């Protein structure tokens, strides 16, 4: 199949290859999805190093992660060399700056796009803070309760929180940053806020990284707030049956009884977008510098 996007000519291959066997979804379906949502995804992709989650033989076969730029990529897939976290090496990273690059990588069997929390031109200064709310079981209400508390502490810090389904198990709550903080400071802030949420309800929430120590509690994961770490990007599909998507939400949607982490995906997300504005449309414009009032946070964590 030949496609034309913004003056680029793209030839796709093996379009009838089934990537989601349980649903009969093919590579052509994957390509069409990413072509249709490219305009919404690009603000979150541009100038951001990516890790690709690729399943060229479908999700029932082994997949792999790729962060290194491949020499066979066309020139409209951008190469960005950056040092590793220890500074001992350099990696040529993958960046998507235009719709053709997104579609090309979908043709390569990329199902999920994970992105750094910093832009490639300021890689040690994150432009977003991310909380991954990972439940111990299928009780989604505890995820919603945690998200609302994370929203409160972010607002208490002068930040503007956003929420999306992960397309996997839980929710991601994030806040755009103005780039003033480095990763060490951002991670300390995220850890402080997560610990405050746990203090509000230690029976249901934890920041324990070891699964054995969580004892059935929801895990507030802030570890991805670090140099070179990634988070799934808005509107990215996940390599799960049904091809669910990481879907931006309005905060009021958390009250919906039919909401779950895989509520939207390849089958219904475009229909949703035809009826609803993008909840993340103003994401970048809401970037703020956090101003944490520790006395106010101390009162909040006591329930005051």
XYZ file of C-alpha atoms in Angstrom:
304
model
C 0.000 0.000 0.000
C 1.243 3.477 -0.859
C 0.375 6.457 1.314
C 1.030 10.153 0.944
C 1.413 12.245 4.096
C 2.432 15.893 4.049
C 4.297 15.378 0.795
C 5.976 12.156 1.931
C 5.389 8.983 -0.038
C 5.322 5.873 2.182
C 5.083 2.318 0.965
C 3.810 -0.087 3.612
C 4.378 -3.844 3.630
C 2.449 -6.971 4.628
C -0.609 -4.879 5.399
C -2.778 -7.939 5.923
C -0.487 -9.315 8.654
C -2.643 -9.982 11.730
C -1.109 -8.273 14.768
C -3.973 -8.773 17.233
C -5.110 -12.362 16.588
C -7.992 -12.348 19.054
C -9.586 -9.412 17.249
C -8.361 -9.957 13.711
C -6.722 -6.531 13.687
C -4.073 -6.217 11.009
C -1.076 -4.029 10.365
C -3.284 -2.005 8.020
C -5.547 -1.271 11.009
C -2.532 -0.221 13.080
C -1.248 2.084 10.353
C -4.677 3.629 9.801
C -5.056 4.299 13.526
C -1.723 6.075 13.856
C -2.342 8.031 10.656
C -5.655 9.247 12.076
C -4.353 10.244 15.537
C -1.011 11.643 14.373
C -2.131 15.237 14.839
C -3.013 14.594 18.479
C 0.094 12.533 19.230
C 2.706 14.755 17.594
C 2.772 17.450 20.321
C 3.777 14.665 22.736
C 6.259 13.062 20.318
C 8.125 15.967 18.771
C 11.695 16.476 19.937
C 11.340 13.577 22.399
C 13.462 10.424 22.409
C 11.394 7.286 22.077
C 11.472 3.641 22.983
C 9.486 1.555 20.522
C 7.621 -1.573 21.572
C 7.570 -3.696 18.436
C 5.634 -6.861 17.588
C 6.289 -7.496 13.884
C 4.730 -10.981 14.123
C 1.777 -9.956 16.293
C 1.207 -9.755 20.039
C 0.999 -13.538 20.461
C 4.645 -13.794 19.419
C 7.661 -12.369 21.253
C 8.138 -8.647 20.801
C 11.032 -6.395 21.697
C 11.925 -2.862 22.744
C 14.025 -0.611 20.547
C 15.580 2.715 21.480
C 18.503 2.771 19.023
C 18.053 4.459 15.679
C 18.393 2.010 12.786
C 20.482 2.876 9.757
C 17.705 1.746 7.398
C 15.249 4.323 8.749
C 14.339 7.058 6.255
C 15.654 10.557 6.877
C 12.259 11.819 8.082
C 12.674 9.652 11.197
C 14.976 11.839 13.254
C 18.209 10.673 14.876
C 19.220 12.302 18.194
C 22.517 11.248 19.822
C 22.468 11.575 23.624
C 24.738 10.256 26.384
C 23.702 7.334 28.542
C 22.813 8.037 32.171
C 26.346 7.225 33.345
C 27.890 9.298 30.562
C 30.063 6.392 29.399
C 28.434 5.992 25.995
C 26.213 7.691 23.442
C 22.992 6.308 21.988
C 21.453 7.428 18.709
C 17.814 7.775 19.772
C 14.646 7.773 17.675
C 12.519 10.923 17.450
C 9.251 11.395 15.557
C 8.624 14.936 14.339
C 6.057 14.378 11.585
C 3.130 12.078 10.739
C 5.072 10.146 8.096
C 7.591 9.004 10.705
C 4.816 7.771 12.986
C 3.209 5.805 10.159
C 6.562 4.420 9.009
C 7.303 3.063 12.485
C 3.820 1.549 12.683
C 4.633 -0.257 9.436
C 7.713 -1.600 11.249
C 5.380 -3.310 13.735
C 5.580 -0.651 16.459
C 2.479 -0.975 18.591
C 3.432 1.196 21.588
C 5.372 4.453 21.743
C 7.113 5.258 25.031
C 8.704 8.693 25.404
C 11.261 10.395 27.612
C 9.945 12.862 30.171
C 12.270 15.536 28.773
C 12.776 17.061 25.351
C 15.832 16.032 23.374
C 17.211 19.586 23.415
C 17.069 19.693 27.243
C 17.401 16.022 28.183
C 18.218 16.529 31.869
C 15.329 18.898 32.549
C 11.920 17.176 32.428
C 8.919 18.935 30.957
C 6.459 16.656 32.739
C 6.058 14.883 36.056
C 4.412 11.445 35.881
C 2.698 9.236 38.469
C 1.909 5.693 37.292
C -0.883 4.291 39.461
C -0.444 0.524 39.428
C -3.184 -1.446 41.229
C -2.640 -4.823 42.853
C -5.890 -6.216 41.413
C -8.804 -5.237 39.178
C -10.377 -2.802 41.648
C -10.390 0.321 39.501
C -12.066 2.484 42.132
C -8.898 2.473 44.213
C -7.036 3.758 41.151
C -9.549 6.576 40.751
C -9.267 7.470 44.443
C -5.479 7.597 44.186
C -5.653 9.750 41.047
C -7.851 12.302 42.768
C -5.441 12.556 45.695
C -2.475 12.936 43.348
C -4.402 15.712 41.625
C -4.808 17.492 44.944
C -1.127 17.395 45.880
C -0.070 18.517 42.408
C -2.427 21.469 42.608
C -1.108 22.191 46.100
C 2.320 22.455 44.455
C 1.109 24.985 41.904
C 0.994 22.479 39.038
C -1.801 21.624 36.600
C -2.602 17.893 36.652
C -3.826 15.815 33.728
C -5.077 12.223 33.753
C -5.231 9.416 31.206
C -5.923 5.719 31.142
C -2.737 3.713 30.774
C -4.312 1.276 28.315
C -2.893 -1.410 30.585
C -3.804 -1.647 34.294
C -4.235 1.776 35.812
C -4.106 5.519 35.287
C -1.296 7.977 34.685
C -1.492 11.382 36.342
C 0.975 13.932 35.017
C 1.705 17.634 35.193
C 3.598 19.724 32.622
C 6.731 21.435 33.965
C 8.438 24.602 32.740
C 11.839 22.880 32.477
C 13.379 24.686 35.450
C 13.919 21.519 37.540
C 16.510 18.896 36.743
C 15.574 15.230 37.059
C 16.958 14.841 40.577
C 14.773 17.668 41.865
C 11.732 16.482 39.912
C 12.050 12.962 41.244
C 12.417 14.211 44.830
C 9.270 16.269 44.378
C 7.352 13.316 42.924
C 8.506 11.077 45.774
C 7.487 13.648 48.399
C 4.031 14.019 46.889
C 3.555 10.255 46.505
C 4.522 9.709 50.147
C 1.981 12.341 51.183
C -0.733 10.446 49.280
C 0.267 7.220 51.022
C 0.030 8.955 54.407
C -3.579 9.816 53.626
C -4.476 6.127 53.184
C -1.609 3.733 53.991
C -3.956 0.737 54.003
C -4.636 1.097 50.272
C -1.575 2.901 48.864
C 2.175 2.324 48.938
C 5.434 3.552 47.435
C 7.179 0.211 48.052
C 8.984 -0.852 44.893
C 9.195 -4.548 45.817
C 5.948 -6.338 45.021
C 6.226 -8.472 48.140
C 6.202 -5.335 50.281
C 3.066 -3.908 48.704
C 0.731 -6.450 50.344
C -2.166 -5.887 47.965
C -1.920 -2.100 47.921
C -1.864 0.214 44.918
C 1.670 1.246 43.986
C 2.381 4.905 43.240
C 5.253 4.559 40.805
C 7.393 7.689 40.385
C 10.580 5.898 39.300
C 10.156 6.925 35.679
C 10.903 10.546 36.650
C 14.575 10.068 35.809
C 16.999 10.661 32.950
C 16.447 8.183 30.130
C 13.290 6.677 31.629
C 10.080 6.638 29.602
C 6.308 6.685 29.966
C 3.674 5.557 27.490
C 2.617 8.486 25.332
C -0.950 9.776 24.982
C -2.997 7.942 22.344
C -0.454 5.153 22.030
C -1.889 1.673 21.599
C -0.869 -1.154 23.907
C 0.157 -4.689 22.983
C -2.887 -6.275 24.606
C -5.986 -8.014 23.247
C -8.375 -5.459 21.814
C -5.576 -2.926 21.160
C -6.460 -0.569 24.030
C -5.004 2.936 24.018
C -3.537 5.300 26.593
C -6.389 7.794 26.507
C -6.485 11.355 27.878
C -9.531 12.033 30.039
C -11.333 14.958 31.567
C -11.191 14.740 35.336
C -14.970 14.518 35.557
C -14.844 11.296 33.525
C -13.358 9.483 36.516
C -16.899 9.325 37.886
C -18.114 7.168 35.005
C -19.152 3.693 36.096
C -17.983 2.137 32.818
C -14.479 3.585 32.965
C -11.513 1.248 33.118
C -7.861 1.307 32.104
C -8.674 -0.274 28.738
C -11.971 1.513 28.103
C -10.794 3.042 24.810
C -8.723 1.707 21.977
C -8.469 1.062 18.290
C -12.136 0.056 18.044
C -13.709 3.139 19.600
C -11.193 5.915 20.252
C -11.641 7.674 16.925
C -15.403 7.706 17.480
C -14.783 9.274 20.895
C -12.556 11.951 19.358
C -15.201 12.800 16.772
C -17.525 13.729 19.620
C -15.104 15.185 22.137
C -12.275 17.711 22.240
C -8.818 16.459 23.147
C -8.452 16.766 26.945
C -4.686 17.240 26.490
C -4.981 19.953 23.823
C -3.615 22.629 26.181
C -1.108 20.395 27.933
C 2.094 22.238 27.018
C 0.580 25.669 27.665
C -0.154 24.683 31.264
C 3.504 24.138 32.137
C 4.395 25.564 35.548
C 7.280 25.767 37.983
C 6.332 23.908 41.194
C 6.182 25.879 44.414
C 5.783 23.391 47.234
C 4.454 24.803 50.503
C 5.680 22.137 52.915
C 3.535 23.406 55.783
C 0.423 23.192 53.611
C 1.460 19.723 52.437
C 1.979 18.607 56.056
C -1.553 19.733 56.909
C -2.933 18.035 53.799
C -1.273 14.710 54.522
C -2.899 14.725 57.976
C -6.266 15.224 56.303
C -6.461 18.912 57.103
